[in-house]
CSV table of C-alpha atoms in Angstrom, one decimal:
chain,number,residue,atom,x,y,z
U,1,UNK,CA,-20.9,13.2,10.3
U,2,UNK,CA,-17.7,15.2,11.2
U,3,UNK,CA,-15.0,14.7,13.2
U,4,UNK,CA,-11.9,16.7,13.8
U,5,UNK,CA,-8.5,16.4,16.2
U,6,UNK,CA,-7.1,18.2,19.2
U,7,UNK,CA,-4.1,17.9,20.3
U,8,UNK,CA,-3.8,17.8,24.1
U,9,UNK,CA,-1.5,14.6,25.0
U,10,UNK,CA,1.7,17.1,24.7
U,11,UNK,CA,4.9,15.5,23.1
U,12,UNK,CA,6.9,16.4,20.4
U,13,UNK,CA,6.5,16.4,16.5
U,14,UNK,CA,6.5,12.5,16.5
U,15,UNK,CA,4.4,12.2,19.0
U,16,UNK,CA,1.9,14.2,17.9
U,17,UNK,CA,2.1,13.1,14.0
U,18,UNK,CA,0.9,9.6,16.0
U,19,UNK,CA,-2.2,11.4,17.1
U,20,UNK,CA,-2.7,13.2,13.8
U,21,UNK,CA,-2.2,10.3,11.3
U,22,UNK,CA,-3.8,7.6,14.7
U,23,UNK,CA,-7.3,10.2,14.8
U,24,UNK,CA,-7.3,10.3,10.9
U,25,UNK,CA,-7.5,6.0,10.7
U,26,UNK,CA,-10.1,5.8,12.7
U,27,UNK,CA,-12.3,8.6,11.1
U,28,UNK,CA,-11.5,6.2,7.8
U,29,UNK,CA,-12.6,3.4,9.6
U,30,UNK,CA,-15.8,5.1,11.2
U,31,UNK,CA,-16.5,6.2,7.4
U,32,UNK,CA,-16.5,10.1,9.3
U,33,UNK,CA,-15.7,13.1,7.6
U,34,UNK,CA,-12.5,15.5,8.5
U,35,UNK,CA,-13.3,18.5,9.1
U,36,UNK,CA,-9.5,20.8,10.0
U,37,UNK,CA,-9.0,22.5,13.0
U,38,UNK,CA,-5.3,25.2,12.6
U,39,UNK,CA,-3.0,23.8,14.6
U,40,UNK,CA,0.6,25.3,13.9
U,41,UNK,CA,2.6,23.2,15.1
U,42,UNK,CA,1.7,20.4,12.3
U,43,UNK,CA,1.5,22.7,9.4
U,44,UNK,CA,5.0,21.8,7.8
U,45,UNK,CA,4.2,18.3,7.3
U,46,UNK,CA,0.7,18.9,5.6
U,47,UNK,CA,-1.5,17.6,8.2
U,48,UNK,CA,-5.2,19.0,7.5
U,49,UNK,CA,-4.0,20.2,3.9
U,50,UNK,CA,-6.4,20.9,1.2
U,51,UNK,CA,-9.6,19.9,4.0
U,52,UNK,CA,-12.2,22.2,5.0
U,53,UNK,CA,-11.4,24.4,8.0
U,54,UNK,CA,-13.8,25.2,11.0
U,55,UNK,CA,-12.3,27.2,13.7
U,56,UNK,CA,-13.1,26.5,17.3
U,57,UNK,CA,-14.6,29.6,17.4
U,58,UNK,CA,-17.5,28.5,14.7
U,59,UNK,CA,-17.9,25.1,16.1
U,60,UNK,CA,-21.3,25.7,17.7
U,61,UNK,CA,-22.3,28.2,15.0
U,62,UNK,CA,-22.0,25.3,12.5
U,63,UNK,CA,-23.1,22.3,14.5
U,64,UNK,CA,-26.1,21.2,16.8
U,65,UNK,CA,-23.8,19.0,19.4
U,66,UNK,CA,-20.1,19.0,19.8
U,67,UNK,CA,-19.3,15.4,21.2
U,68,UNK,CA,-15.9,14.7,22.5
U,69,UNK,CA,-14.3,11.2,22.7
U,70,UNK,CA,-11.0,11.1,24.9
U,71,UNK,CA,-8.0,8.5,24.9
U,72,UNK,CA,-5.1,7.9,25.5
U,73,UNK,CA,-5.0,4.7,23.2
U,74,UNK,CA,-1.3,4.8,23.6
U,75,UNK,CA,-0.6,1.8,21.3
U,76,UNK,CA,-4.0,1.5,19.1
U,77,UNK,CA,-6.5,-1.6,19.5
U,78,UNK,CA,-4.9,-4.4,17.4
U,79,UNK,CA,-8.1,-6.7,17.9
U,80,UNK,CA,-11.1,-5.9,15.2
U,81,UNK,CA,-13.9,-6.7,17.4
U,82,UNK,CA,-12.6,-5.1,20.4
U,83,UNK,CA,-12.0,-1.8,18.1
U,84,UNK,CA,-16.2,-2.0,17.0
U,85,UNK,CA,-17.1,-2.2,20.7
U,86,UNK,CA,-14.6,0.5,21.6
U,87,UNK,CA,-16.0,2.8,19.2
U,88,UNK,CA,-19.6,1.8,20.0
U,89,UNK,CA,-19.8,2.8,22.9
U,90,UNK,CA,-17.3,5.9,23.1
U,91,UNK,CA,-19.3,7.7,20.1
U,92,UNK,CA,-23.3,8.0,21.2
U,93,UNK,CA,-25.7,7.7,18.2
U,94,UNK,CA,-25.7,11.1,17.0
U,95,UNK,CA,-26.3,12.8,13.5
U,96,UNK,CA,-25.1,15.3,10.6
U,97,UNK,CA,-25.5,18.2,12.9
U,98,UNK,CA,-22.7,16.7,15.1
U,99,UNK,CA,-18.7,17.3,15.3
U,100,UNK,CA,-17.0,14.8,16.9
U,101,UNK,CA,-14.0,15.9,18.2
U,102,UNK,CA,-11.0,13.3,18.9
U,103,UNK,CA,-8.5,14.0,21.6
U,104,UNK,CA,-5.6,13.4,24.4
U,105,UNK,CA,-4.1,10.7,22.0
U,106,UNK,CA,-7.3,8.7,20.9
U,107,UNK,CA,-5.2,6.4,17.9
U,108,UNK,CA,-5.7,3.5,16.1
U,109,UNK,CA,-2.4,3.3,14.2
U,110,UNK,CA,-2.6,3.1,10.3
U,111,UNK,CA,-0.6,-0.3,10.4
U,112,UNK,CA,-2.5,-1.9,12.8
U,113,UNK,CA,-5.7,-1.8,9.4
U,114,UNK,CA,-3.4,-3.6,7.1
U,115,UNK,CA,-4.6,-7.6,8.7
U,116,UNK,CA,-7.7,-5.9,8.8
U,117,UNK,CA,-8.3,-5.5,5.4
U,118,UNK,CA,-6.4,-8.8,4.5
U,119,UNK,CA,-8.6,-11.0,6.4
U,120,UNK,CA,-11.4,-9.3,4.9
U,121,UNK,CA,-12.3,-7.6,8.4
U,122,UNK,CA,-13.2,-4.3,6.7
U,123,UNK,CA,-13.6,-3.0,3.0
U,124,UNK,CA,-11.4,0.4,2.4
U,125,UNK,CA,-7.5,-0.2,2.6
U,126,UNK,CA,-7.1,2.3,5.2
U,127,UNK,CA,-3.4,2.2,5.5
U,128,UNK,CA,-2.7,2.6,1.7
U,129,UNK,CA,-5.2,5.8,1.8
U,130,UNK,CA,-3.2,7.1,5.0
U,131,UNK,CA,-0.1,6.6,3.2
U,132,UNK,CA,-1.0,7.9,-0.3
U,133,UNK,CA,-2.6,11.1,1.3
U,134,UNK,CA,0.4,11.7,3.7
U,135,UNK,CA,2.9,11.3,0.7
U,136,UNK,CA,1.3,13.5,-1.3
U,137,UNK,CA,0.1,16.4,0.8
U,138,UNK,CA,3.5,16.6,2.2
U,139,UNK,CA,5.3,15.9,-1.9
U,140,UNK,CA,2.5,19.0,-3.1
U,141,UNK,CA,3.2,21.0,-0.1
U,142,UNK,CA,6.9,21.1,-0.6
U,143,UNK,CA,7.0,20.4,-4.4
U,144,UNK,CA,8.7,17.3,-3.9
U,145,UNK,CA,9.0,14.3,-6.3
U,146,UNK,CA,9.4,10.6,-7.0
U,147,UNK,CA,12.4,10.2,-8.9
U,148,UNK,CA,14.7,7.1,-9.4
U,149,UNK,CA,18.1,6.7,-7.0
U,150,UNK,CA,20.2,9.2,-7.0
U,151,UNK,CA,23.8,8.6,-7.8
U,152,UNK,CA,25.2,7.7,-5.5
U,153,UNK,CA,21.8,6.0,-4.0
U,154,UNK,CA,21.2,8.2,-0.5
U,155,UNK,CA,20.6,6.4,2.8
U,156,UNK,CA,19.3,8.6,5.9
U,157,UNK,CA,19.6,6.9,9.0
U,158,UNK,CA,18.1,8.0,12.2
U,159,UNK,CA,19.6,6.9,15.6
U,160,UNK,CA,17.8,7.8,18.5
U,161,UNK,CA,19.9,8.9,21.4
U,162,UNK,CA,19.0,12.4,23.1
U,163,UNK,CA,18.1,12.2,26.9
U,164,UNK,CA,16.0,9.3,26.0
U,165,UNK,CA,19.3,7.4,26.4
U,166,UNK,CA,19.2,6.7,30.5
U,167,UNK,CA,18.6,3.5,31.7
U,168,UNK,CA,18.3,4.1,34.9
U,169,UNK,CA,15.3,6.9,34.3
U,170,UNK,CA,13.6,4.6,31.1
U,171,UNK,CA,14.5,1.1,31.5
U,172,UNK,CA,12.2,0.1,29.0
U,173,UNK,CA,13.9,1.7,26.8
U,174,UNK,CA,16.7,-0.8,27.0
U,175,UNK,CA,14.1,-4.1,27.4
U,176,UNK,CA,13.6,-5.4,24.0
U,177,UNK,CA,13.5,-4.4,20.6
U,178,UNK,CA,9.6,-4.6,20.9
U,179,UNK,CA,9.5,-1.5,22.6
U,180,UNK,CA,9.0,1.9,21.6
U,181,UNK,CA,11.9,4.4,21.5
U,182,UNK,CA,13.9,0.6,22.1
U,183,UNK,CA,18.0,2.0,22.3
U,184,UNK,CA,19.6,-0.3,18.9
U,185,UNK,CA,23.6,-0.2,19.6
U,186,UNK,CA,26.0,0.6,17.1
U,187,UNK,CA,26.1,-3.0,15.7
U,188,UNK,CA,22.7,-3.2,14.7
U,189,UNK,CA,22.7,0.0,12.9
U,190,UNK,CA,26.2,-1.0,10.8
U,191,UNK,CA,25.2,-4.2,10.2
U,192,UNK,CA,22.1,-2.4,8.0
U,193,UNK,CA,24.5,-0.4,6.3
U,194,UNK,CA,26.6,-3.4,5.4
U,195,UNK,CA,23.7,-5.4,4.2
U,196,UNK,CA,23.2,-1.9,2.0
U,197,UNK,CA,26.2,-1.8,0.8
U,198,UNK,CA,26.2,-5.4,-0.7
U,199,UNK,CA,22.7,-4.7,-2.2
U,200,UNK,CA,24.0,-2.1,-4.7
U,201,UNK,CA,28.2,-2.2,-3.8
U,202,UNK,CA,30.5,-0.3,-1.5
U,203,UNK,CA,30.8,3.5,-3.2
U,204,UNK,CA,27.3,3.4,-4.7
U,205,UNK,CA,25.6,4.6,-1.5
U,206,UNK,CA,26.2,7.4,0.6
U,207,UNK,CA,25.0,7.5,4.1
U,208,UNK,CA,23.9,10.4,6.2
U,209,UNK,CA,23.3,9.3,9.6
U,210,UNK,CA,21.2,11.8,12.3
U,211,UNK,CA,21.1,12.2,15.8
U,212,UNK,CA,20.8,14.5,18.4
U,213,UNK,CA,23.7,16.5,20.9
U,214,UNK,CA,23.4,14.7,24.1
U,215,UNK,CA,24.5,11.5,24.0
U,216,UNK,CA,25.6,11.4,20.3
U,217,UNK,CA,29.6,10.4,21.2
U,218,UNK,CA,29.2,6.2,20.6
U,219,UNK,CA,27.6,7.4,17.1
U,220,UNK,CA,30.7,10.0,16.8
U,221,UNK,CA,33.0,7.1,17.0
U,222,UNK,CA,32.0,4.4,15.7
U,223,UNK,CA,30.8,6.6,12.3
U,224,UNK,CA,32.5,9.5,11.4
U,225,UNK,CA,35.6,8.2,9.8
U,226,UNK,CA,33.3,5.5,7.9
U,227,UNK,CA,33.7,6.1,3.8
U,228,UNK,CA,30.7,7.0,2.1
U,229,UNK,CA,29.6,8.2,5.5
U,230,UNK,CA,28.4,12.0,7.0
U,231,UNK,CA,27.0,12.2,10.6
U,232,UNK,CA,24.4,14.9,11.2
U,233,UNK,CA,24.6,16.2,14.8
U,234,UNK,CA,21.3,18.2,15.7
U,235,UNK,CA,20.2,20.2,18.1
U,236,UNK,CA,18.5,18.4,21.4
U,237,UNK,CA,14.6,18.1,21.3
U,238,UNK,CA,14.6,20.4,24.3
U,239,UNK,CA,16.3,23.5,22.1
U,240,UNK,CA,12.9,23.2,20.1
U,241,UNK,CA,15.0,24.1,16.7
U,242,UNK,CA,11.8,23.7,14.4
U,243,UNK,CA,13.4,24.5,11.5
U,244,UNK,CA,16.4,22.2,12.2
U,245,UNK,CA,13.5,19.5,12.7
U,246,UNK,CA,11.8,20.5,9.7
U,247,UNK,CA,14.8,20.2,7.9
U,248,UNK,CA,15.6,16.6,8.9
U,249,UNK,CA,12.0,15.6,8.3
U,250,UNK,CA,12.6,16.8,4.6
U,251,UNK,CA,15.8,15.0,4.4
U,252,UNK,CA,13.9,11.3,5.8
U,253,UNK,CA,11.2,11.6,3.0
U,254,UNK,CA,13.3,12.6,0.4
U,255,UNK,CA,16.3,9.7,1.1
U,256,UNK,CA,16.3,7.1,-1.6
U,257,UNK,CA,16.1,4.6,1.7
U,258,UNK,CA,15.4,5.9,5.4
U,259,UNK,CA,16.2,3.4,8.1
U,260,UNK,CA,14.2,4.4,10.7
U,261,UNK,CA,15.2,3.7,14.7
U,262,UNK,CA,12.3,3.0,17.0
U,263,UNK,CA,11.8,6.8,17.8
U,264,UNK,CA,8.2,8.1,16.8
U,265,UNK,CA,9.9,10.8,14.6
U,266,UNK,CA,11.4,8.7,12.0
U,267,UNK,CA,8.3,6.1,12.5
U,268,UNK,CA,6.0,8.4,11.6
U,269,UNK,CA,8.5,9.6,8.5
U,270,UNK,CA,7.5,5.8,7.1
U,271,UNK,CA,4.0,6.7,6.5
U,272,UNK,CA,5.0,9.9,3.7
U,273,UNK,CA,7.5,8.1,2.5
U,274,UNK,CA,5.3,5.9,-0.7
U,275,UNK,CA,7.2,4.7,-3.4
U,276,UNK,CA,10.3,4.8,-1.1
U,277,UNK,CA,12.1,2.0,0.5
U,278,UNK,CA,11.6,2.3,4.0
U,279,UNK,CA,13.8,-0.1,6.5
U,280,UNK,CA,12.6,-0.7,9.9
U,281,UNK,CA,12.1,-3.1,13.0
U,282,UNK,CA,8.6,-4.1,13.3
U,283,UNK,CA,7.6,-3.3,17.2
U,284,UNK,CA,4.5,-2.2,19.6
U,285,UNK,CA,4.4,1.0,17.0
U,286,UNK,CA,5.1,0.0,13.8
U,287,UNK,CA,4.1,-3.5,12.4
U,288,UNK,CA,3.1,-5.5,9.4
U,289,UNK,CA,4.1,-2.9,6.6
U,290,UNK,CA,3.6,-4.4,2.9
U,291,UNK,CA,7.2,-5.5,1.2
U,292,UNK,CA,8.7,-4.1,-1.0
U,293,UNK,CA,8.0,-0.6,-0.3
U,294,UNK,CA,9.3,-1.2,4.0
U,295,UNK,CA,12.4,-3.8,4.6
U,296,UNK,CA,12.2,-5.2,8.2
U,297,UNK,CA,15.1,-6.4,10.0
U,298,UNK,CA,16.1,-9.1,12.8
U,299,UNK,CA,16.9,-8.0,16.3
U,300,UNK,CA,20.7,-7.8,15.2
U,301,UNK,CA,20.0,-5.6,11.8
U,302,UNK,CA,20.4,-8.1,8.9
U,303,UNK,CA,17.4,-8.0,6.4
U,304,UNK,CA,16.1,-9.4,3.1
U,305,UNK,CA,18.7,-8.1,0.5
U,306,UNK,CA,16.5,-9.1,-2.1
U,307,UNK,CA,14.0,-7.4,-0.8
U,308,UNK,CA,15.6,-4.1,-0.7
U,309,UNK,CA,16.9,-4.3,-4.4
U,310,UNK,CA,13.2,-5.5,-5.5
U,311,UNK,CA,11.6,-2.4,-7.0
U,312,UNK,CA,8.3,-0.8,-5.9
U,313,UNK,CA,5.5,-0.2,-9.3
U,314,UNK,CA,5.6,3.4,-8.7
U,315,UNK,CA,1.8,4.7,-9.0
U,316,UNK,CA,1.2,8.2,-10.0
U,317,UNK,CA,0.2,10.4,-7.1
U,318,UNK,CA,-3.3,11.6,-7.7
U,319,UNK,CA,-4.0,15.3,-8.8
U,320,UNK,CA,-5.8,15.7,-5.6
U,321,UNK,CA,-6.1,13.1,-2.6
U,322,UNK,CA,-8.9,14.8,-1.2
């Protein structure tokens, strides 16, 4: 049977890349077939590459039924049993003659597999297809590749500010570390890049730190005199500078090491990024990701150096992942 994605939750690229790689998990887990629907505003980073494409147009040309299955699952179903139940009862018994069609955020995060399959829950290792086919559609869509550090290793950091950064209009931004889009202060992200720095020695890594405009001045200060250090100041998500985006996006997959900040842009940047070393804080978003390719850290930013120096057993990317 066939399924395909809308997108009609709104958000911006991160946002959206949720819903994309969120709608593609659970078509893996419901052993459905994808079926690719244009959408524009995804093309730069591969989504639906090399799959079949049926306009909307030729949907009830092709098929018998069209059966749509709504969200929002905001945060994914982290319980196994709950998810079969779910999915029982959202998807009526239906047949090859049907497209299913997956929209206003309906996710099950790719992470949120990986106990899954270790407690022998399903069969496929979901999150290592997600990431292998998100790696390379993006690598083969850009002719990008795996290569060893760079000299001097690069480091992108991302550090969310924007208009995201008001307390008073998102508190829970500010709650806990647990939290999506959670606001890290300055400390936490130097105390990564010191931890870096003794991995592989103060001069041997250069560091190019992004943010957006409004909101960017702490990051200004406390970073722009550092050695080994370039801050990136963007344009504001508002400006809708898709290039600019597209841009950054490149430079996140391509870094020897990404730390990523809680922001769904630079989360979703973890799942292309195989064979890279990824550093991040496991929250509501982005949890139990397999050493030694991702490095978590504490609440304060210190993390496994070990870890990070450990080296990944580079596989070689399949001629095709479809």
């Amino acid at each position: 049977m066939d399924f395909t994605i809308e997108f009609t939750s709104g958000g911006n690229h991160g946002h959206q890349l949720k819903d994309a790689l969120g709608g593609m998990t659970i078509g893996r887990l419901l052993h459905l077939n994808y079926v690719h629907t244009p959408y524009s505003y995804l093309d730069y980073f591969a989504f639906g590459y090399r799959y079949p494409v049926v306009e909307k147009s030729e949907r009830l040309a092709k098929y018998k039924k069209v059966v749509r299955v709504e969200g929002p699952l905001w945060c994914g179903i982290d319980d196994y049993e709950e998810l079969v139940d779910y999915f029982q009862k959202a998807i009526p018994e239906t047949d090859n003659n049907t497209l299913v069609v997956f929209e206003n955020a309906l996710r099950i995060h790719p992470f949120q597999t990986i106990p899954w399959y270790q407690a022998g829950l399903i069969e496929q290792d979901v999150f290592s297809e997600i990431q292998q086919e998100a790696s390379q559609s993006f690598n083969d869509l850009h002719g990008l590749q795996i290569n060893a550090y760079k000299s001097p290793i690069e480091v992108a950091v991302h550090i969310n500010r924007g208009t995201d950064y008001d307390k008073e209009k998102f508190p829970h931004h500010f709650s806990t570390p647990y939290a999506v889009r959670y606001m890290f202060d300055m400390d936490y992200y130097e105390n990564i890049i010191l931890h870096i720095e003794k991995a592989y020695g103060v001069g041997n890594v250069h560091f190019n730190i992004y943010t957006e405009r409004e909101n960017s001045e702490d990051i200004v200060k406390r970073f722009s005199k550092r050695a080994h250090t370039q801050v990136h100041i963007g344009s504001d998500r508002e400006e809708k500078n898709y290039n600019q985006i597209h841009t950054i996006f490149r430079a996140f997959v391509e870094a020897d090491i990404l730390v990523c900040s809680n922001s769904s842009f630079s989360v979703m940047c973890a799942y292309f990024r195989k064979d890279r070393k990824t550093v991040y804080h496991p929250h509501l978003q982005l949890r139990y990701l397999p050493e030694p390719n991702y490095v978590k850290t504490d609440d304060a930013g210190n993390l496994d150096i070990d870890v990070l120096r450990q080296e990944i057993n580079v596989e070689p990317f399949l001629v095709s992942a479809i």
